[in-house]
PDB file of C-alpha atoms in Angstrom:
ATOM      1  CA  MET A  27      27.733  20.843  63.005  1.00  0.00           C
ATOM      2  CA  ALA A  28      26.302  17.800  61.333  1.00  0.00           C
ATOM      3  CA  ALA A  29      27.072  15.529  58.452  1.00  0.00           C
ATOM      4  CA  GLU A  30      28.809  17.275  55.595  1.00  0.00           C
ATOM      5  CA  THR A  31      29.468  15.854  52.173  1.00  0.00           C
ATOM      6  CA  ASP A  32      31.755  17.754  49.820  1.00  0.00           C
ATOM      7  CA  THR A  33      32.442  17.089  46.164  1.00  0.00           C
ATOM      8  CA  GLY A  34      34.470  19.355  43.912  1.00  0.00           C
ATOM      9  CA  SER A  35      37.584  21.430  44.344  1.00  0.00           C
ATOM     10  CA  ASP A  36      38.605  23.391  47.413  1.00  0.00           C
ATOM     11  CA  THR A  37      37.026  26.850  47.323  1.00  0.00           C
ATOM     12  CA  MET A  38      39.182  28.500  49.983  1.00  0.00           C
ATOM     13  CA  THR A  39      41.794  31.057  49.001  1.00  0.00           C
ATOM     14  CA  GLY A  40      45.039  31.791  50.763  1.00  0.00           C
ATOM     15  CA  ASN A  41      43.468  34.670  52.702  1.00  0.00           C
ATOM     16  CA  GLY A  42      40.580  32.521  53.954  1.00  0.00           C
ATOM     17  CA  GLU A  43      37.889  33.861  51.636  1.00  0.00           C
ATOM     18  CA  ARG A  44      35.468  31.563  49.871  1.00  0.00           C
ATOM     19  CA  HIS A  45      34.934  31.967  46.157  1.00  0.00           C
ATOM     20  CA  GLU A  46      31.560  30.293  46.111  1.00  0.00           C
ATOM     21  CA  ILE A  47      27.860  30.901  45.857  1.00  0.00           C
ATOM     22  CA  VAL A  48      25.849  29.381  48.698  1.00  0.00           C
ATOM     23  CA  VAL A  49      22.259  28.276  48.145  1.00  0.00           C
ATOM     24  CA  CYS A  50      19.885  27.096  50.846  1.00  0.00           C
ATOM     25  CA  VAL A  51      17.970  24.016  49.717  1.00  0.00           C
ATOM     26  CA  ASP A  52      14.527  23.815  51.322  1.00  0.00           C
ATOM     27  CA  PRO A  53      13.225  20.223  51.609  1.00  0.00           C
ATOM     28  CA  ALA A  54       9.694  21.608  52.012  1.00  0.00           C
ATOM     29  CA  ARG A  55       9.786  23.011  48.480  1.00  0.00           C
ATOM     30  CA  THR A  56       9.687  20.824  45.399  1.00  0.00           C
ATOM     31  CA  GLY A  57      10.596  23.563  42.913  1.00  0.00           C
ATOM     32  CA  PRO A  58      14.277  23.883  41.927  1.00  0.00           C
ATOM     33  CA  LEU A  59      14.155  27.606  41.102  1.00  0.00           C
ATOM     34  CA  ALA A  60      16.649  28.811  43.717  1.00  0.00           C
ATOM     35  CA  THR A  61      19.124  26.005  43.011  1.00  0.00           C
ATOM     36  CA  ALA A  62      18.880  26.495  39.248  1.00  0.00           C
ATOM     37  CA  TRP A  63      19.378  30.262  39.610  1.00  0.00           C
ATOM     38  CA  ALA A  64      22.403  29.740  41.849  1.00  0.00           C
ATOM     39  CA  ALA A  65      23.911  27.152  39.492  1.00  0.00           C
ATOM     40  CA  ASP A  66      23.505  29.503  36.537  1.00  0.00           C
ATOM     41  CA  GLU A  67      25.090  32.354  38.489  1.00  0.00           C
ATOM     42  CA  ALA A  68      28.015  30.216  39.636  1.00  0.00           C
ATOM     43  CA  HIS A  69      28.552  29.120  36.030  1.00  0.00           C
ATOM     44  CA  ARG A  70      28.460  32.741  34.782  1.00  0.00           C
ATOM     45  CA  ARG A  71      30.887  33.916  37.445  1.00  0.00           C
ATOM     46  CA  ARG A  72      33.102  30.829  37.314  1.00  0.00           C
ATOM     47  CA  LEU A  73      32.624  30.220  41.032  1.00  0.00           C
ATOM     48  CA  ALA A  74      31.991  27.065  43.040  1.00  0.00           C
ATOM     49  CA  LEU A  75      28.457  26.224  44.157  1.00  0.00           C
ATOM     50  CA  ARG A  76      27.771  25.164  47.746  1.00  0.00           C
ATOM     51  CA  LEU A  77      24.402  23.556  48.511  1.00  0.00           C
ATOM     52  CA  VAL A  78      23.277  23.597  52.131  1.00  0.00           C
ATOM     53  CA  VAL A  79      20.350  22.177  54.079  1.00  0.00           C
ATOM     54  CA  VAL A  80      20.141  23.266  57.708  1.00  0.00           C
ATOM     55  CA  VAL A  81      18.179  21.161  60.194  1.00  0.00           C
ATOM     56  CA  GLU A  82      17.311  22.157  63.732  1.00  0.00           C
ATOM     57  CA  PRO A  83      19.430  20.430  66.414  1.00  0.00           C
ATOM     58  CA  ALA A  84      18.114  17.253  67.985  1.00  0.00           C
ATOM     59  CA  PRO A  85      16.048  18.036  71.084  1.00  0.00           C
ATOM     60  CA  ASP A  86      17.801  17.483  74.400  1.00  0.00           C
ATOM     61  CA  THR A  87      15.661  14.523  75.302  1.00  0.00           C
ATOM     62  CA  ARG A  88      15.806  10.747  75.340  1.00  0.00           C
ATOM     63  CA  HIS A  89      12.277  10.330  74.000  1.00  0.00           C
ATOM     64  CA  ALA A  90      12.287   7.862  71.129  1.00  0.00           C
ATOM     65  CA  VAL A  91       9.589   9.798  69.237  1.00  0.00           C
ATOM     66  CA  ASP A  92      11.656  13.007  69.193  1.00  0.00           C
ATOM     67  CA  ALA A  93      14.775  11.139  68.108  1.00  0.00           C
ATOM     68  CA  ALA A  94      12.863   9.455  65.289  1.00  0.00           C
ATOM     69  CA  ARG A  95      11.494  12.786  64.079  1.00  0.00           C
ATOM     70  CA  HIS A  96      14.968  14.267  64.021  1.00  0.00           C
ATOM     71  CA  ARG A  97      16.309  11.310  62.030  1.00  0.00           C
ATOM     72  CA  ALA A  98      13.430  11.640  59.576  1.00  0.00           C
ATOM     73  CA  ARG A  99      14.122  15.358  59.089  1.00  0.00           C
ATOM     74  CA  THR A 100      17.807  14.697  58.545  1.00  0.00           C
ATOM     75  CA  GLU A 101      17.117  11.931  56.031  1.00  0.00           C
ATOM     76  CA  ALA A 102      14.663  14.157  54.141  1.00  0.00           C
ATOM     77  CA  ALA A 103      17.275  16.915  54.107  1.00  0.00           C
ATOM     78  CA  SER A 104      19.905  14.550  52.696  1.00  0.00           C
ATOM     79  CA  GLU A 105      17.559  13.347  49.976  1.00  0.00           C
ATOM     80  CA  ALA A 106      16.634  16.903  48.987  1.00  0.00           C
ATOM     81  CA  LEU A 107      20.298  17.874  48.970  1.00  0.00           C
ATOM     82  CA  ASN A 108      21.268  14.952  46.748  1.00  0.00           C
ATOM     83  CA  ARG A 109      18.518  15.786  44.250  1.00  0.00           C
ATOM     84  CA  ALA A 110      19.558  19.429  44.166  1.00  0.00           C
ATOM     85  CA  ALA A 111      23.244  18.580  43.699  1.00  0.00           C
ATOM     86  CA  GLU A 112      22.451  16.168  40.880  1.00  0.00           C
ATOM     87  CA  GLY A 113      20.283  18.807  39.210  1.00  0.00           C
ATOM     88  CA  ALA A 114      23.037  21.431  39.438  1.00  0.00           C
ATOM     89  CA  ARG A 115      25.643  19.094  37.949  1.00  0.00           C
ATOM     90  CA  THR A 116      23.300  18.096  35.151  1.00  0.00           C
ATOM     91  CA  ARG A 117      22.510  21.728  34.406  1.00  0.00           C
ATOM     92  CA  HIS A 118      26.191  22.715  34.227  1.00  0.00           C
ATOM     93  CA  PRO A 119      28.553  19.760  33.808  1.00  0.00           C
ATOM     94  CA  GLY A 120      31.966  20.581  35.201  1.00  0.00           C
ATOM     95  CA  LEU A 121      30.607  23.008  37.797  1.00  0.00           C
ATOM     96  CA  SER A 122      32.353  22.610  41.162  1.00  0.00           C
ATOM     97  CA  VAL A 123      29.575  21.547  43.540  1.00  0.00           C
ATOM     98  CA  SER A 124      29.772  20.829  47.269  1.00  0.00           C
ATOM     99  CA  ALA A 125      26.909  19.708  49.478  1.00  0.00           C
ATOM    100  CA  ALA A 126      26.393  19.893  53.237  1.00  0.00           C
ATOM    101  CA  VAL A 127      23.704  18.933  55.735  1.00  0.00           C
ATOM    102  CA  MET A 128      24.288  21.072  58.799  1.00  0.00           C
ATOM    103  CA  GLU A 129      22.699  21.340  62.240  1.00  0.00           C
ATOM    104  CA  GLY A 130      21.824  24.562  63.988  1.00  0.00           C
ATOM    105  CA  VAL A 131      19.438  27.472  63.920  1.00  0.00           C
ATOM    106  CA  PRO A 132      18.978  27.918  60.144  1.00  0.00           C
ATOM    107  CA  ALA A 133      19.164  31.720  60.033  1.00  0.00           C
ATOM    108  CA  VAL A 134      22.254  31.760  62.253  1.00  0.00           C
ATOM    109  CA  VAL A 135      24.043  29.058  60.255  1.00  0.00           C
ATOM    110  CA  LEU A 136      23.289  30.701  56.905  1.00  0.00           C
ATOM    111  CA  THR A 137      24.307  34.138  58.117  1.00  0.00           C
ATOM    112  CA  GLY A 138      27.594  32.635  59.259  1.00  0.00           C
ATOM    113  CA  LEU A 139      28.176  31.027  55.864  1.00  0.00           C
ATOM    114  CA  ALA A 140      27.433  34.369  54.218  1.00  0.00           C
ATOM    115  CA  GLN A 141      30.445  35.889  55.975  1.00  0.00           C
ATOM    116  CA  HIS A 142      32.763  34.514  53.294  1.00  0.00           C
ATOM    117  CA  ALA A 143      30.388  33.756  50.411  1.00  0.00           C
ATOM    118  CA  ALA A 144      30.310  35.700  47.181  1.00  0.00           C
ATOM    119  CA  MET A 145      26.526  35.460  47.214  1.00  0.00           C
ATOM    120  CA  MET A 146      23.741  33.795  49.227  1.00  0.00           C
ATOM    121  CA  VAL A 147      20.684  32.457  47.383  1.00  0.00           C
ATOM    122  CA  LEU A 148      17.378  31.686  49.090  1.00  0.00           C
ATOM    123  CA  GLY A 149      14.044  30.459  47.849  1.00  0.00           C
ATOM    124  CA  SER A 150      10.846  32.162  48.934  1.00  0.00           C
ATOM    125  CA  ARG A 151       7.700  30.535  50.286  1.00  0.00           C
ATOM    126  CA  HIS A 152       5.767  33.774  49.721  1.00  0.00           C
ATOM    127  CA  LEU A 153       4.912  34.058  53.408  1.00  0.00           C
ATOM    128  CA  SER A 154       2.671  36.851  54.616  1.00  0.00           C
ATOM    129  CA  ARG A 155       4.244  39.603  56.694  1.00  0.00           C
ATOM    130  CA  THR A 156       2.864  38.016  59.885  1.00  0.00           C
ATOM    131  CA  GLU A 157       4.181  34.581  58.934  1.00  0.00           C
ATOM    132  CA  GLU A 158       7.628  36.058  58.330  1.00  0.00           C
ATOM    133  CA  PHE A 159       7.915  36.860  62.018  1.00  0.00           C
ATOM    134  CA  LEU A 160       6.104  33.813  63.411  1.00  0.00           C
ATOM    135  CA  SER A 161       7.236  31.001  61.103  1.00  0.00           C
ATOM    136  CA  ALA A 162      10.276  28.971  62.116  1.00  0.00           C
ATOM    137  CA  GLY A 163      10.867  28.324  58.423  1.00  0.00           C
ATOM    138  CA  SER A 164      11.197  31.981  57.482  1.00  0.00           C
ATOM    139  CA  LEU A 165      14.814  32.704  56.563  1.00  0.00           C
ATOM    140  CA  VAL A 166      14.479  35.534  54.076  1.00  0.00           C
ATOM    141  CA  LEU A 167      14.251  38.468  56.474  1.00  0.00           C
ATOM    142  CA  PRO A 168      16.936  37.583  59.030  1.00  0.00           C
ATOM    143  CA  VAL A 169      19.465  36.394  56.448  1.00  0.00           C
ATOM    144  CA  THR A 170      18.852  39.335  54.129  1.00  0.00           C
ATOM    145  CA  ALA A 171      19.117  41.752  57.053  1.00  0.00           C
ATOM    146  CA  GLN A 172      22.373  40.400  58.454  1.00  0.00           C
ATOM    147  CA  ALA A 173      24.357  38.826  55.608  1.00  0.00           C
ATOM    148  CA  ARG A 174      27.593  40.557  54.627  1.00  0.00           C
ATOM    149  CA  CYS A 175      27.280  39.451  51.008  1.00  0.00           C
ATOM    150  CA  PRO A 176      24.573  40.045  48.394  1.00  0.00           C
ATOM    151  CA  VAL A 177      21.450  37.972  49.084  1.00  0.00           C
ATOM    152  CA  VAL A 178      19.249  36.777  46.239  1.00  0.00           C
ATOM    153  CA  VAL A 179      15.648  35.783  46.940  1.00  0.00           C
ATOM    154  CA  VAL A 180      14.219  33.670  44.137  1.00  0.00           C
ATOM    155  CA  GLY A 181      10.457  33.450  44.456  1.00  0.00           C
ATOM    156  CA  ASP A 182       9.667  33.537  40.745  1.00  0.00           C
ATOM    157  CA  ALA A 183      11.548  32.624  37.595  1.00  0.00           C
ATOM    158  CA  GLU A 184      13.511  35.103  35.525  1.00  0.00           C
ATOM    159  CA  HIS A 185      11.570  36.659  32.650  1.00  0.00           C
ATOM    160  CA  SER A 186      14.088  35.661  30.005  1.00  0.00           C
ATOM    161  CA  THR A 187      11.653  36.047  27.092  1.00  0.00           C
ATOM    162  CA  GLN A 188      11.504  39.848  27.368  1.00  0.00           C
ATOM    163  CA  GLU A 189      13.269  41.633  24.480  1.00  0.00           C
ATOM    164  CA  PRO A 190      15.647  43.153  25.131  1.00  0.00           C
ATOM    165  CA  PRO A 191      16.352  41.356  28.433  1.00  0.00           C
ATOM    166  CA  TYR A 192      17.155  43.726  31.265  1.00  0.00           C
ATOM    167  CA  VAL A 193      18.121  44.125  34.926  1.00  0.00           C
ATOM    168  CA  VAL A 194      16.706  46.911  37.096  1.00  0.00           C
ATOM    169  CA  VAL A 195      18.692  48.744  39.782  1.00  0.00           C
ATOM    170  CA  GLY A 196      17.257  51.245  42.239  1.00  0.00           C
ATOM    171  CA  ILE A 197      19.328  54.408  42.796  1.00  0.00           C
ATOM    172  CA  ASP A 198      18.808  56.891  45.636  1.00  0.00           C
ATOM    173  CA  GLY A 199      22.285  58.320  46.137  1.00  0.00           C
ATOM    174  CA  SER A 200      23.082  56.296  49.252  1.00  0.00           C
ATOM    175  CA  THR A 201      26.220  54.229  49.801  1.00  0.00           C
ATOM    176  CA  ALA A 202      24.056  51.118  49.678  1.00  0.00           C
ATOM    177  CA  SER A 203      22.641  52.040  46.270  1.00  0.00           C
ATOM    178  CA  GLN A 204      26.170  52.639  44.982  1.00  0.00           C
ATOM    179  CA  ALA A 205      27.048  49.081  46.018  1.00  0.00           C
ATOM    180  CA  ALA A 206      23.851  47.866  44.345  1.00  0.00           C
ATOM    181  CA  LEU A 207      24.770  49.695  41.133  1.00  0.00           C
ATOM    182  CA  ALA A 208      28.224  48.100  41.109  1.00  0.00           C
ATOM    183  CA  LEU A 209      26.709  44.616  41.332  1.00  0.00           C
ATOM    184  CA  ALA A 210      23.956  45.451  38.837  1.00  0.00           C
ATOM    185  CA  CYS A 211      26.525  46.619  36.276  1.00  0.00           C
ATOM    186  CA  GLU A 212      28.429  43.374  36.742  1.00  0.00           C
ATOM    187  CA  GLU A 213      25.241  41.312  36.421  1.00  0.00           C
ATOM    188  CA  ALA A 214      24.115  43.096  33.257  1.00  0.00           C
ATOM    189  CA  ASP A 215      27.567  42.749  31.700  1.00  0.00           C
ATOM    190  CA  LEU A 216      27.741  39.027  32.515  1.00  0.00           C
ATOM    191  CA  ARG A 217      24.304  38.507  30.996  1.00  0.00           C
ATOM    192  CA  ASP A 218      24.903  40.866  28.040  1.00  0.00           C
ATOM    193  CA  CYS A 219      21.634  42.639  28.792  1.00  0.00           C
ATOM    194  CA  LEU A 220      20.310  46.152  29.293  1.00  0.00           C
ATOM    195  CA  LEU A 221      20.611  47.837  32.700  1.00  0.00           C
ATOM    196  CA  ARG A 222      17.743  50.132  33.695  1.00  0.00           C
ATOM    197  CA  ALA A 223      18.860  52.556  36.416  1.00  0.00           C
ATOM    198  CA  VAL A 224      15.759  53.852  38.176  1.00  0.00           C
ATOM    199  CA  ALA A 225      15.339  56.692  40.655  1.00  0.00           C
ATOM    200  CA  VAL A 226      11.964  57.196  42.306  1.00  0.00           C
ATOM    201  CA  ARG A 227      10.740  60.376  43.922  1.00  0.00           C
ATOM    202  CA  GLN A 228       7.910  59.978  46.380  1.00  0.00           C
ATOM    203  CA  PRO A 229       5.933  63.234  46.341  1.00  0.00           C
ATOM    204  CA  PRO A 230       4.454  64.678  49.529  1.00  0.00           C
ATOM    205  CA  LEU A 231       0.880  63.721  50.319  1.00  0.00           C
ATOM    206  CA  PHE A 232      -0.373  67.198  49.474  1.00  0.00           C
ATOM    207  CA  SER A 233       1.393  69.074  46.703  1.00  0.00           C
ATOM    208  CA  LEU A 234       0.360  71.671  44.148  1.00  0.00           C
ATOM    209  CA  ARG A 235       3.151  70.626  41.760  1.00  0.00           C
ATOM    210  CA  GLN A 236       2.257  68.520  38.764  1.00  0.00           C
ATOM    211  CA  GLU A 237       3.489  64.926  38.789  1.00  0.00           C
ATOM    212  CA  GLY A 238       6.816  64.746  36.982  1.00  0.00           C
ATOM    213  CA  ALA A 239       7.659  68.399  37.549  1.00  0.00           C
ATOM    214  CA  GLY A 240      10.994  69.419  39.018  1.00  0.00           C
ATOM    215  CA  LEU A 241      12.821  66.112  38.557  1.00  0.00           C
ATOM    216  CA  ASP A 242      16.133  67.640  37.509  1.00  0.00           C
ATOM    217  CA  GLY A 243      17.712  66.620  40.818  1.00  0.00           C
ATOM    218  CA  GLU A 244      16.836  62.968  40.285  1.00  0.00           C
ATOM    219  CA  ARG A 245      18.055  63.063  36.688  1.00  0.00           C
ATOM    220  CA  ARG A 246      21.333  64.581  37.824  1.00  0.00           C
ATOM    221  CA  LEU A 247      21.599  61.922  40.525  1.00  0.00           C
ATOM    222  CA  LEU A 248      21.312  59.132  37.956  1.00  0.00           C
ATOM    223  CA  ALA A 249      23.806  60.733  35.605  1.00  0.00           C
ATOM    224  CA  GLU A 250      26.374  61.193  38.376  1.00  0.00           C
ATOM    225  CA  ALA A 251      25.828  57.719  39.841  1.00  0.00           C
ATOM    226  CA  THR A 252      26.295  55.904  36.534  1.00  0.00           C
ATOM    227  CA  ALA A 253      29.162  58.048  35.249  1.00  0.00           C
ATOM    228  CA  GLY A 254      32.351  56.073  34.734  1.00  0.00           C
ATOM    229  CA  TRP A 255      30.837  52.602  34.569  1.00  0.00           C
ATOM    230  CA  ALA A 256      31.047  52.598  30.766  1.00  0.00           C
ATOM    231  CA  GLU A 257      34.837  52.681  31.101  1.00  0.00           C
ATOM    232  CA  LYS A 258      34.829  49.459  33.111  1.00  0.00           C
ATOM    233  CA  TYR A 259      32.117  47.801  30.999  1.00  0.00           C
ATOM    234  CA  PRO A 260      32.435  49.223  27.441  1.00  0.00           C
ATOM    235  CA  ASP A 261      29.610  47.063  26.078  1.00  0.00           C
ATOM    236  CA  LEU A 262      27.177  47.834  28.895  1.00  0.00           C
ATOM    237  CA  ARG A 263      23.995  49.664  27.911  1.00  0.00           C
ATOM    238  CA  ILE A 264      22.462  51.790  30.697  1.00  0.00           C
ATOM    239  CA  THR A 265      19.185  53.698  30.551  1.00  0.00           C
ATOM    240  CA  HIS A 266      18.073  56.338  33.073  1.00  0.00           C
ATOM    241  CA  GLU A 267      14.499  56.514  34.343  1.00  0.00           C
ATOM    242  CA  VAL A 268      13.043  58.920  36.902  1.00  0.00           C
ATOM    243  CA  LEU A 269       9.665  57.806  38.214  1.00  0.00           C
ATOM    244  CA  VAL A 270       7.224  59.390  40.647  1.00  0.00           C
ATOM    245  CA  GLY A 271       5.286  57.513  43.300  1.00  0.00           C
ATOM    246  CA  SER A 272       5.861  54.751  45.808  1.00  0.00           C
ATOM    247  CA  PRO A 273       9.430  53.424  45.436  1.00  0.00           C
ATOM    248  CA  VAL A 274       8.257  49.843  46.015  1.00  0.00           C
ATOM    249  CA  GLU A 275       5.447  50.017  43.475  1.00  0.00           C
ATOM    250  CA  ARG A 276       7.443  51.858  40.828  1.00  0.00           C
ATOM    251  CA  LEU A 277      10.493  49.596  41.115  1.00  0.00           C
ATOM    252  CA  ALA A 278       8.286  46.501  41.052  1.00  0.00           C
ATOM    253  CA  GLU A 279       6.509  47.765  37.953  1.00  0.00           C
ATOM    254  CA  ALA A 280       9.814  48.569  36.246  1.00  0.00           C
ATOM    255  CA  ALA A 281      11.012  45.026  37.057  1.00  0.00           C
ATOM    256  CA  GLU A 282       7.796  43.329  35.948  1.00  0.00           C
ATOM    257  CA  HIS A 283       9.613  41.543  33.088  1.00  0.00           C
ATOM    258  CA  ALA A 284      13.165  41.808  34.415  1.00  0.00           C
ATOM    259  CA  LEU A 285      15.814  39.163  34.913  1.00  0.00           C
ATOM    260  CA  ALA A 286      16.315  40.628  38.404  1.00  0.00           C
ATOM    261  CA  VAL A 287      15.911  43.785  40.460  1.00  0.00           C
ATOM    262  CA  VAL A 288      18.901  44.987  42.491  1.00  0.00           C
ATOM    263  CA  VAL A 289      18.610  47.260  45.531  1.00  0.00           C
ATOM    264  CA  GLY A 290      20.885  48.346  48.349  1.00  0.00           C
ATOM    265  CA  ARG A 291      20.385  47.587  52.025  1.00  0.00           C
ATOM    266  CA  ARG A 292      21.373  49.979  54.758  1.00  0.00           C
ATOM    267  CA  GLY A 293      22.143  49.140  58.377  1.00  0.00           C
ATOM    268  CA  SER A 294      22.903  45.818  60.046  1.00  0.00           C
ATOM    269  CA  GLY A 295      19.499  44.357  60.772  1.00  0.00           C
ATOM    270  CA  GLY A 296      18.604  46.282  63.922  1.00  0.00           C
ATOM    271  CA  TYR A 297      18.112  44.776  67.346  1.00  0.00           C
ATOM    272  CA  THR A 298      15.875  41.965  66.115  1.00  0.00           C
ATOM    273  CA  GLY A 299      17.954  41.126  63.061  1.00  0.00           C
ATOM    274  CA  MET A 300      14.828  41.465  60.925  1.00  0.00           C
ATOM    275  CA  ARG A 301      15.064  45.062  59.666  1.00  0.00           C
ATOM    276  CA  VAL A 302      15.809  45.353  55.965  1.00  0.00           C
ATOM    277  CA  GLY A 303      14.233  48.706  55.117  1.00  0.00           C
ATOM    278  CA  SER A 304      10.808  49.403  53.692  1.00  0.00           C
ATOM    279  CA  VAL A 305      11.818  49.264  50.014  1.00  0.00           C
ATOM    280  CA  VAL A 306      13.644  45.939  50.318  1.00  0.00           C
ATOM    281  CA  HIS A 307      10.843  44.493  52.443  1.00  0.00           C
ATOM    282  CA  GLY A 308       8.212  45.659  49.982  1.00  0.00           C
ATOM    283  CA  LEU A 309      10.029  44.310  46.925  1.00  0.00           C
ATOM    284  CA  LEU A 310      10.420  40.889  48.555  1.00  0.00           C
ATOM    285  CA  HIS A 311       6.617  40.715  48.572  1.00  0.00           C
ATOM    286  CA  ARG A 312       5.791  42.645  45.437  1.00  0.00           C
ATOM    287  CA  ALA A 313       8.423  41.859  42.801  1.00  0.00           C
ATOM    288  CA  HIS A 314       7.828  39.005  40.345  1.00  0.00           C
ATOM    289  CA  CYS A 315      11.485  38.362  39.606  1.00  0.00           C
ATOM    290  CA  PRO A 316      14.565  37.506  41.701  1.00  0.00           C
ATOM    291  CA  VAL A 317      15.392  40.279  44.191  1.00  0.00           C
ATOM    292  CA  ILE A 318      19.090  40.923  44.829  1.00  0.00           C
ATOM    293  CA  THR A 319      19.859  42.883  48.003  1.00  0.00           C
ATOM    294  CA  VAL A 320      23.338  44.354  48.365  1.00  0.00           C
ATOM    295  CA  PRO A 321      24.649  45.567  51.762  1.00  0.00           C
ATOM    296  CA  ALA A 322      26.405  48.907  51.991  1.00  0.00           C
ATOM    297  CA  GLU A 323      30.158  48.455  51.788  1.00  0.00           C
TER     298      GLU A 323
END
């Protein structure tokens, strides 16, 4: 563990849980989208904000060149962290902000922090699928696959000019989608916006049925899944939409002007720690709004 600078109140509760949103600050990116999104979310939820930059450990060598490179990376990380913290405090004065430069394997460190975080927020470099597996800087897949809290990937800004503003949630009847719906309802209520609950049926390659025919099962699924949420959130407006086609394409199209799209994640990352499911993986590349992935409870 490396240098850690904390400012703000203690975010630990008596049972050891953290009431904070963690955001990974990437020194290689100049845009503040992920930090701004996380600061806004922490402000909405009245949680603390923890900013983290993770640098690889110093190489086990006495070479002066390697040591100098490590110092330079650490200094750049500290500078990026300070700028991000200042921006968060300026955006929301009074927000409890802590900042930490940590050493370790970035994906491992962030996954560990996600154990007790309310939410983990990452920026996206829009890497290709090959780069995701080969790039040392790719954090989105392993953290999303293994984190025990919701993970938000902010590659593009929210589309806040759409009227009425809305959040999209994908529903397929799984335990993971139930967890996604719970978070989506909370998000829409906090933002006072519309929630669009979407179910997508992917037809077989060869079918004599007309597109859109026989969707009663999906409509019933949406009605049953969303039943009861109005009691918890009386002001929440929920619409039901059953679409036909590729789940990735249809959800991405539905979220084209959304504040966010929320989907569930099944499993625990597989043997490689990189498996997130085809829909989640596709939306991370295709969606033009923040993607919120919620693990099954």
